[in-house]
Amino acid sequence: MTILVIAEHDNKALAPATLNTVAAAAKIGGDVHVLVAGQGASAVAEAAAKIAGVTKVLSADNAAYAHQLPENVAPLVAELGKGYSHILAAATSNGKNILPRVAAALDVDQISEIISVESADTFKRPIYAGNAIATVQSTAAIKVITVRATGFDPVAAEGGSAAVEAVGAAHDAGISSFVNEELAKSDRPELTAAKIVVSGGRGMQNGDNFKHLYALADKLGAAVGASRAAVDAGFVPNDMQVGQTGKIVAPQLYIAVGISGAIQHLAGMKDSKVIVAINKDEEAPIFQVADYGLVADLFEAIPELEKLV
Amino acid sequence: MKVLVAVKRAIDPNVKVRVKADGSDVELNGVKMALNPFCEIAVEEAIRLKEKGLASEVVVVTVGSSAAQEQLRTALALGADRALLVETNALLEPLNVAKYLSKVIDQEQPQLILFGKQAIDQENNQVGQMVAQLIGSGQATYASAVNQVDGQWVVEREVDGGSQVVALAMPAVVTCDLRLNQPRYASLPNIMKAKKKSLEIIAADTLGASVKEHARLLSVIPPAVRKAGINVGSVAELVDKLKNVAGVI
């Protein structure tokens, strides 16, 4: 068995989710190759070659792959993927965008967001907003899989010494083009990789009040997240949303502030090691999953917490 | 121009699901079903495109059992012009659904095919992308704004770090995210009118799609239950627990 892992990157740096995906590949067993499709991404390919357990890096460097447009990247992955037993990508917005197209091109289904590997063809994945865990056995000739990063501890980013091999003619389908992007700038750790996450909900009342959470987060070295209610109300941008439709996180510590704890929010954070809930409504469902609950006014509790940590 | 919206009958998002005692699946007998919330957003977007004069007809389609007519009627009551049910009682594996839908798209020739970004039951997030591949068109997943500029669909997408804008040749596939719009409610007169709109039933096996089994569901179990937590009386006590008991700060 040889497994192809699609690297997650921005042409400059390898995203940490790639390390979790390689970890899932290592659980399946066999040689692990990593594909870096991008433009001017040689630093990414070099970083991929150092990942522990990776035996080969395929570098497809072309303007057609600059923004990871699925119409162009999917045919490349499908063409290369024919020689592999498994094709894996992180369940990021990129991975989820590209891989179903690859699966359709190979005439197989995709197994979405696995959280564990039972054997080379059997995987566990959450369904119904994480309220049930399905075990599925793939009968497909090539298993096309997206990997939920929080289900797998990352492999070491250093220690490997794989060869980098240039591959592939450009696939430019010519039916889509990149116009522009606006990425939120943040000095805090990335939400999905942070060891501590502090999240605010509707109880924050407005965007300005998130400064209390930022102050606490900076003291803790934490990332800041939000519930859908806080995003919909315009308090913070949508890439901060934690939940079924936002990001899935599983940090060591998750502090939910002014968040009631709807099913859809819990789906994104209930695998956190320790959950703290700070809410003035003692009936809030968030207290049912919290390890430590504090019934208090967050505008008093958060500044006090910031002083004490 | 015609807009096709693919929808799914799924469990009502407010229902707390229960896993069957024999571990074969979740319990769906007697459970309230609804139009998948992301599909509602897709239907709403199609109707707004029609209201803006960018679409002439909105056709809504689903693949599923006879019971899914209920969700098609909901979409008709919201403003879709006609509905198609690709009827099958088989398990709805994403690629098979995508193959049926691509056959319908061949017949209907829409310039825009809208999907929800995922169904809240199986959470696959695959069918839109697969359809785009099968019909050879461009795709924009996780759409938060859809516009038409110079004969192309220009779509803003929600991506991990922020937002991205892509332009797609027609026809194109767009899958709708939460923030695309706020779906309307169906009024009683519109619900009555929807009963008279066309709902065509197509037997799935007449479409000539090459469907097959791709995976077997071996078991379904409830997620691990977190052990009960405690309430602390003060911020100082909370900090003490996090430092000295949990050891996480």
XYZ file of C-alpha atoms in Angstrom:
558
model
C 0.000 0.000 0.000
C 1.149 3.479 -0.822
C -0.709 6.506 0.462
C -0.830 9.928 -1.137
C -1.320 12.865 1.255
C -2.267 16.229 -0.215
C -0.262 18.968 1.522
C -2.205 21.890 2.979
C -0.294 25.119 2.400
C -0.383 28.723 1.203
C 2.617 28.430 -1.187
C 4.877 29.707 1.616
C 4.411 27.455 4.617
C 3.132 23.964 5.262
C -0.049 24.071 7.386
C 0.050 22.045 10.632
C -3.045 20.055 9.567
C -0.779 18.221 7.087
C 1.049 16.638 10.058
C -2.216 15.276 11.456
C -3.108 13.910 8.026
C 0.265 12.154 7.738
C -0.433 10.697 11.199
C -3.671 9.194 9.865
C -1.753 7.824 6.869
C 0.802 6.252 9.228
C -2.052 4.497 11.092
C -3.237 2.993 7.794
C 0.322 1.784 7.160
C 2.504 1.707 4.065
C 4.643 4.232 2.244
C 3.492 7.835 2.588
C 3.997 10.274 -0.269
C 3.055 13.946 -0.045
C 1.839 16.028 -2.988
C 2.572 19.747 -2.925
C 0.522 21.434 -5.649
C 1.075 25.166 -5.836
C 3.105 27.928 -7.369
C 6.519 28.923 -6.062
C 6.019 26.446 -3.255
C 9.520 24.943 -3.085
C 9.833 25.865 0.615
C 6.654 23.879 1.261
C 8.030 20.876 -0.619
C 11.242 21.063 1.412
C 9.256 21.233 4.645
C 7.139 18.275 3.527
C 10.306 16.247 2.832
C 11.325 16.657 6.488
C 8.084 15.274 7.922
C 8.781 12.106 9.886
C 7.643 9.014 7.978
C 7.253 10.622 4.551
C 9.186 8.694 1.886
C 8.609 10.880 -1.177
C 7.398 14.374 -1.995
C 5.769 15.122 -5.340
C 6.048 18.758 -6.293
C 3.616 20.099 -8.893
C 4.665 23.702 -9.252
C 2.659 25.639 -11.790
C 0.659 28.847 -12.126
C -2.489 26.743 -12.650
C -2.203 25.510 -9.043
C -1.411 28.871 -7.453
C -4.722 29.252 -5.624
C -5.609 25.578 -5.364
C -8.586 25.932 -7.678
C -10.313 22.528 -7.512
C -11.016 22.479 -11.254
C -7.249 22.415 -11.848
C -5.905 20.556 -8.816
C -8.455 17.704 -8.794
C -7.476 16.317 -12.248
C -3.821 16.332 -11.157
C -4.605 14.465 -7.932
C -6.873 12.009 -9.748
C -4.184 11.305 -12.361
C -1.437 10.772 -9.781
C -3.838 9.041 -7.377
C -4.484 6.102 -9.711
C -1.214 4.580 -8.512
C -2.160 4.756 -4.803
C -4.286 2.733 -2.411
C -5.398 5.791 -0.415
C -5.602 9.528 -1.069
C -5.822 11.672 2.062
C -6.310 15.366 2.664
C -7.000 17.393 5.782
C -10.657 18.307 6.264
C -9.881 21.991 5.787
C -11.834 24.249 3.440
C -9.275 23.387 0.741
C -9.308 19.652 1.329
C -13.094 19.514 1.434
C -13.260 21.608 -1.735
C -10.913 19.471 -3.812
C -11.191 15.879 -2.684
C -14.836 15.074 -3.614
C -13.967 16.115 -7.183
C -11.032 13.709 -7.077
C -13.296 10.932 -5.811
C -15.855 11.534 -8.562
C -13.085 11.544 -11.183
C -11.928 8.158 -9.854
C -15.535 6.885 -9.680
C -15.422 6.248 -5.930
C -17.095 7.789 -2.882
C -15.147 9.852 -0.419
C -15.066 9.062 3.303
C -15.447 12.443 5.018
C -13.741 13.667 8.194
C -12.475 10.438 9.720
C -11.524 10.592 13.404
C -9.906 7.172 13.639
C -8.429 4.402 11.516
C -9.702 0.924 12.453
C -7.970 -0.833 9.556
C -6.859 -0.046 6.014
C -10.474 0.013 4.827
C -12.463 0.780 7.988
C -12.780 4.184 9.598
C -14.760 6.018 12.250
C -16.435 9.329 11.508
C -18.917 11.514 13.358
C -22.375 12.109 11.888
C -25.395 14.159 13.028
C -23.307 17.009 14.458
C -21.148 14.585 16.414
C -24.122 12.986 18.166
C -23.307 9.604 16.642
C -20.102 7.912 15.560
C -20.332 5.743 12.450
C -17.909 2.949 11.592
C -17.733 2.591 7.820
C -15.957 0.093 5.629
C -14.988 1.393 2.223
C -15.344 -1.037 -0.673
C -13.748 1.408 -3.113
C -10.624 0.401 -5.032
C -8.934 3.675 -4.090
C -9.920 5.127 -0.729
C -10.355 8.877 -0.901
C -10.503 10.308 2.616
C -10.580 13.648 4.417
C -9.075 13.645 7.902
C -10.348 15.616 10.874
C -7.134 16.988 12.356
C -8.335 16.850 15.966
C -8.691 13.057 15.702
C -4.963 12.459 15.184
C -1.896 13.678 17.072
C 0.471 15.303 14.575
C 3.645 13.485 13.498
C 6.976 15.248 13.971
C 7.640 18.014 11.445
C 11.349 17.127 11.467
C 13.298 13.908 11.130
C 12.387 12.760 7.628
C 14.568 13.052 4.548
C 12.340 12.294 1.585
C 13.350 12.987 -1.986
C 11.492 15.759 -3.803
C 10.358 14.836 -7.291
C 8.844 17.289 -9.778
C 5.673 15.951 -11.387
C 2.890 16.568 -13.719
C 1.978 18.736 -16.615
C -0.342 21.600 -15.795
C -4.039 20.891 -15.740
C -5.732 24.186 -16.456
C -9.414 23.543 -16.975
C -9.963 27.190 -17.897
C -13.441 27.306 -16.347
C -12.614 29.132 -13.126
C -10.356 31.918 -11.995
C -9.180 33.427 -8.737
C -10.290 37.040 -8.246
C -9.042 37.995 -4.799
C -8.996 37.030 -1.155
C -9.173 38.723 2.198
C -7.498 36.837 4.971
C -7.967 37.894 8.566
C -4.683 38.895 10.148
C -3.960 37.580 13.587
C -0.868 37.258 15.748
C -2.592 34.732 17.977
C -2.191 30.988 17.438
C -4.316 29.392 14.744
C -7.695 28.344 16.124
C -7.560 24.690 15.067
C -4.009 24.188 16.356
C -4.135 26.203 19.608
C -3.615 24.471 22.957
C -6.024 26.907 24.609
C -9.102 28.461 23.005
C -11.188 31.243 24.516
C -14.553 31.647 22.781
C -17.264 34.257 23.102
C -20.937 34.071 22.265
C -23.972 36.286 22.157
C -23.409 37.132 25.819
C -20.460 39.316 24.775
C -23.138 41.816 23.614
C -20.943 43.533 21.007
C -17.701 43.276 19.069
C -15.903 45.795 21.215
C -16.361 43.630 24.296
C -14.296 40.892 22.638
C -11.278 42.958 23.750
C -11.734 41.375 27.184
C -11.341 37.929 25.589
C -8.339 39.047 23.521
C -6.642 40.306 26.673
C -7.285 36.998 28.440
C -6.214 35.022 25.365
C -2.945 36.931 25.066
C -2.165 36.232 28.707
C -2.792 32.505 28.113
C -1.237 32.266 24.638
C -4.655 31.220 23.430
C -6.626 31.540 20.202
C -9.988 33.302 20.228
C -13.106 31.651 18.803
C -16.778 32.474 18.675
C -20.217 30.930 18.486
C -22.421 31.307 15.436
C -24.560 33.820 17.332
C -21.548 36.092 17.846
C -20.571 35.819 14.182
C -24.089 36.362 12.870
C -24.454 39.407 15.109
C -21.326 40.816 13.444
C -19.206 40.850 16.623
C -16.336 38.974 14.919
C -15.504 37.590 11.429
C -16.861 34.205 10.417
C -13.514 32.420 10.259
C -13.567 32.550 14.071
C -16.694 30.393 14.279
C -16.381 27.125 16.195
C -19.020 24.503 15.522
C -20.612 22.099 13.078
C -20.439 24.680 10.309
C -17.273 26.407 11.459
C -14.015 25.034 12.783
C -13.629 21.845 14.782
C -11.240 22.301 17.700
C -9.994 19.980 20.441
C -7.586 22.034 22.578
C -6.289 21.182 26.031
C -8.490 23.928 27.453
C -11.624 25.488 25.965
C -13.131 28.455 27.773
C -16.699 29.217 26.606
C -17.788 32.690 27.636
C -21.383 33.821 27.216
C -22.129 30.790 25.014
C -25.340 28.849 25.699
C -24.055 25.611 24.155
C -26.323 24.718 21.214
C -25.830 21.259 19.638
C -24.180 22.880 16.622
C -21.598 24.664 18.771
C -20.857 21.596 20.896
C -20.141 19.663 17.677
C -17.095 21.872 17.202
C -15.541 21.724 20.678
C -16.778 18.849 22.800
C -13.618 16.808 22.299
C -11.604 19.465 24.146
C -9.694 17.986 27.094
C -10.972 20.454 29.679
C -14.011 22.670 29.107
C -14.738 25.739 31.218
C -18.081 27.538 30.939
C -18.637 31.047 32.206
C -22.262 32.057 31.911
C -24.754 33.892 34.070
C -27.566 31.490 33.130
C -27.094 28.425 35.289
C -29.550 26.492 33.072
C -27.389 26.994 29.923
C -26.726 23.626 28.207
C -22.995 24.421 28.058
C -22.769 23.499 31.762
C -23.694 19.888 30.880
C -20.410 19.410 29.034
C -18.239 21.721 31.145
C -15.655 20.266 33.504
C -15.669 23.523 35.432
C -18.650 25.830 35.390
C -18.768 29.335 36.800
C -22.158 31.012 37.063
C -21.180 34.663 36.936
C -21.407 37.892 34.977
C -18.686 37.551 32.368
C -17.886 41.269 32.499
C -16.770 40.809 36.095
C -15.341 37.310 35.768
C -13.181 37.771 32.659
C -11.115 40.775 33.874
C -10.634 39.016 37.215
C -9.592 35.816 35.448
C -7.128 37.771 33.319
C -5.514 39.198 36.472
C -5.199 35.820 38.184
C -3.726 33.701 35.364
C -31.818 31.553 -17.393
C -32.672 28.488 -15.398
C -31.430 27.778 -11.873
C -31.547 24.257 -10.485
C -31.495 23.744 -6.712
C -30.691 20.333 -5.270
C -32.226 19.767 -1.834
C -32.315 17.014 0.781
C -34.862 15.754 3.261
C -32.969 15.493 6.536
C -33.613 15.291 10.236
C -34.936 18.518 11.768
C -31.893 20.408 13.110
C -33.508 20.867 16.525
C -34.031 17.161 17.106
C -31.631 15.491 19.520
C -30.749 12.284 17.710
C -30.674 8.909 19.424
C -28.639 5.908 18.366
C -30.623 2.677 17.962
C -30.095 0.124 20.715
C -28.754 -2.453 18.226
C -26.113 0.009 16.993
C -27.226 -0.291 13.371
C -27.986 3.404 12.800
C -29.641 6.415 14.410
C -33.362 6.244 15.146
C -35.299 7.967 12.361
C -38.725 6.369 12.932
C -41.237 8.969 14.041
C -38.564 11.672 14.059
C -39.418 15.091 12.656
C -37.876 15.667 9.234
C -37.287 18.953 7.422
C -35.562 20.611 4.515
C -31.831 20.501 5.304
C -30.990 24.027 6.587
C -28.250 24.649 4.018
C -30.654 23.610 1.246
C -33.128 26.224 2.519
C -30.397 28.817 2.004
C -29.825 27.510 -1.539
C -33.540 27.719 -2.356
C -33.680 31.248 -0.931
C -30.719 32.333 -3.068
C -32.332 30.957 -6.222
C -35.549 32.834 -5.479
C -33.625 36.063 -4.848
C -31.823 35.632 -8.194
C -35.247 35.313 -9.816
C -36.517 38.384 -7.983
C -33.467 40.294 -9.224
C -34.283 39.238 -12.785
C -31.165 37.056 -13.057
C -33.097 33.791 -13.224
C -36.209 33.020 -15.223
C -37.081 29.680 -13.680
C -36.190 27.938 -10.413
C -36.368 24.161 -10.506
C -35.871 22.214 -7.308
C -34.764 18.580 -7.344
C -34.153 15.885 -4.778
C -33.078 12.268 -4.782
C -34.838 10.104 -2.237
C -37.929 8.256 -1.154
C -41.502 9.274 -1.889
C -41.613 11.055 1.485
C -39.230 13.713 0.137
C -42.171 15.193 -1.798
C -42.961 17.012 1.448
C -39.656 18.930 1.275
C -40.139 19.657 -2.432
C -43.540 21.175 -1.599
C -41.818 23.311 1.037
C -39.392 24.581 -1.602
C -42.306 25.263 -3.969
C -44.065 27.209 -1.222
C -40.927 29.297 -0.753
C -41.050 30.273 -4.428
C -39.556 27.530 -6.632
C -41.450 27.111 -9.918
C -41.467 23.339 -10.251
C -40.022 20.262 -8.611
C -38.463 16.954 -9.579
C -38.198 13.884 -7.372
C -35.710 11.236 -8.439
C -37.342 8.411 -6.541
C -35.283 5.645 -4.980
C -35.349 3.761 -1.724
C -31.671 2.868 -1.960
C -29.122 4.241 0.470
C -28.128 7.738 -0.639
C -24.374 7.477 -1.171
C -22.951 10.807 -2.347
C -21.523 9.681 -5.701
C -24.734 7.867 -6.622
C -26.791 10.962 -5.779
C -24.343 13.083 -7.807
C -24.731 10.739 -10.798
C -28.530 10.927 -10.714
C -28.361 14.715 -10.398
C -25.931 15.072 -13.285
C -28.375 13.154 -15.506
C -31.140 15.558 -14.486
C -28.807 18.490 -15.206
C -28.158 17.078 -18.708
C -31.902 17.172 -19.335
C -32.624 20.533 -17.714
C -29.543 22.503 -18.851
C -29.486 25.068 -15.998
C -26.842 27.820 -15.936
C -26.471 27.632 -12.171
C -26.811 24.632 -9.884
C -27.175 25.470 -6.206
C -26.571 23.119 -3.294
C -26.341 23.425 0.452
C -22.728 23.054 1.534
C -23.531 19.893 3.469
C -26.441 17.913 4.843
C -26.666 17.935 8.615
C -27.331 14.189 8.821
C -24.399 12.429 7.107
C -22.256 15.593 6.983
C -20.453 14.432 3.866
C -20.004 17.784 2.122
C -19.413 16.025 -1.211
C -22.359 16.012 -3.604
C -22.006 19.543 -5.035
C -18.320 19.075 -5.749
C -18.952 15.642 -7.302
C -21.683 16.983 -9.564
C -19.351 19.769 -10.724
C -16.741 17.161 -11.629
C -19.250 14.900 -13.393
C -20.675 17.694 -15.554
C -17.242 19.283 -16.069
C -18.133 22.661 -14.624
C -16.494 25.036 -12.167
C -17.494 25.105 -8.513
C -17.633 27.576 -5.669
C -18.157 25.923 -2.313
C -19.146 27.716 0.936
C -20.646 30.691 -0.901
C -21.403 33.834 1.087
C -22.306 36.029 -1.942
C -23.341 35.155 -5.513
C -23.256 37.719 -8.324
C -23.294 37.707 -12.089
C -20.654 39.779 -13.891
C -19.965 39.723 -17.639
C -21.494 36.319 -18.225
C -19.692 34.692 -15.291
C -20.754 33.768 -11.792
C -18.643 35.698 -9.292
C -18.824 34.056 -5.907
C -17.423 35.015 -2.540
C -16.463 31.951 -0.526
C -15.855 31.410 3.167
C -12.423 29.808 3.555
C -10.387 28.922 6.638
C -8.427 32.161 6.906
C -11.130 34.568 5.730
C -12.848 34.953 2.377
C -11.977 34.355 -1.265
C -13.641 35.463 -4.511
C -13.671 33.248 -7.610
C -15.182 33.695 -11.078
C -16.780 30.744 -12.847
C -17.856 30.127 -16.418
C -21.492 29.068 -16.876
C -22.891 26.616 -16.055
C -21.445 26.485 -12.555
C -22.046 24.712 -9.256
C -22.326 26.786 -6.073
C -22.724 25.321 -2.588
C -24.259 27.660 -0.043
C -22.910 28.534 3.378
C -24.774 29.867 6.392
C -24.121 33.527 5.804
C -25.300 33.681 2.188
C -28.781 34.797 3.205
C -31.600 34.520 5.714
C -34.224 32.126 4.304
C -37.820 33.366 4.286
C -40.819 31.592 5.740
C -43.523 30.120 3.555
C -46.812 32.001 3.904
C -50.083 30.083 4.142
C -51.357 31.300 0.716
C -48.043 30.232 -0.828
C -48.271 26.829 0.835
C -51.723 26.433 -0.737
C -50.460 27.591 -4.145
C -47.515 25.184 -3.945
C -49.942 22.249 -3.964
C -50.888 23.150 -7.532
C -47.332 23.506 -8.837
C -45.756 20.753 -10.942
C -43.977 17.960 -9.066
C -42.648 15.340 -11.430
C -41.579 11.944 -10.148
C -38.767 10.227 -12.035
C -37.873 6.613 -11.255
C -34.143 6.672 -10.489
C -33.360 3.599 -12.578
C -34.769 5.244 -15.729
C -31.980 7.861 -15.676
C -29.277 5.448 -16.816
C -26.790 6.374 -14.083
C -24.146 3.756 -13.259
C -24.639 3.556 -9.504
C -22.923 1.106 -7.170
C -22.187 0.482 -3.499
C -19.115 2.299 -2.205
C -19.122 1.680 1.519
C -20.795 -0.350 4.234
C -22.064 1.097 7.473
C -20.808 -1.374 10.074
C -22.129 0.281 13.229
C -23.268 3.493 14.829
C -22.520 4.260 18.464
C -23.194 7.265 20.676
C -20.186 9.510 21.303
C -18.226 9.058 24.536
C -20.009 10.761 27.409
C -18.012 13.396 29.259
C -17.869 12.814 32.966
C -19.926 15.242 34.979
C -18.174 18.478 35.800
C -18.380 20.674 38.860
C -19.453 24.226 39.423
C -16.922 26.493 41.072
C -17.878 29.387 43.305
C -15.358 32.003 42.260
C -12.783 32.974 39.653
C -10.014 32.258 42.167
C -11.302 28.728 42.655
C -11.522 28.257 38.889
C -7.897 29.330 38.413
C -6.812 27.031 41.215
C -8.579 24.037 39.610
C -7.121 24.785 36.169
C -3.601 25.146 37.582
C -3.502 22.464 40.221
C -6.114 19.852 39.317
C -6.432 19.926 35.525
C -2.909 21.277 34.957
C -3.888 23.037 31.749
C -2.598 26.543 32.513
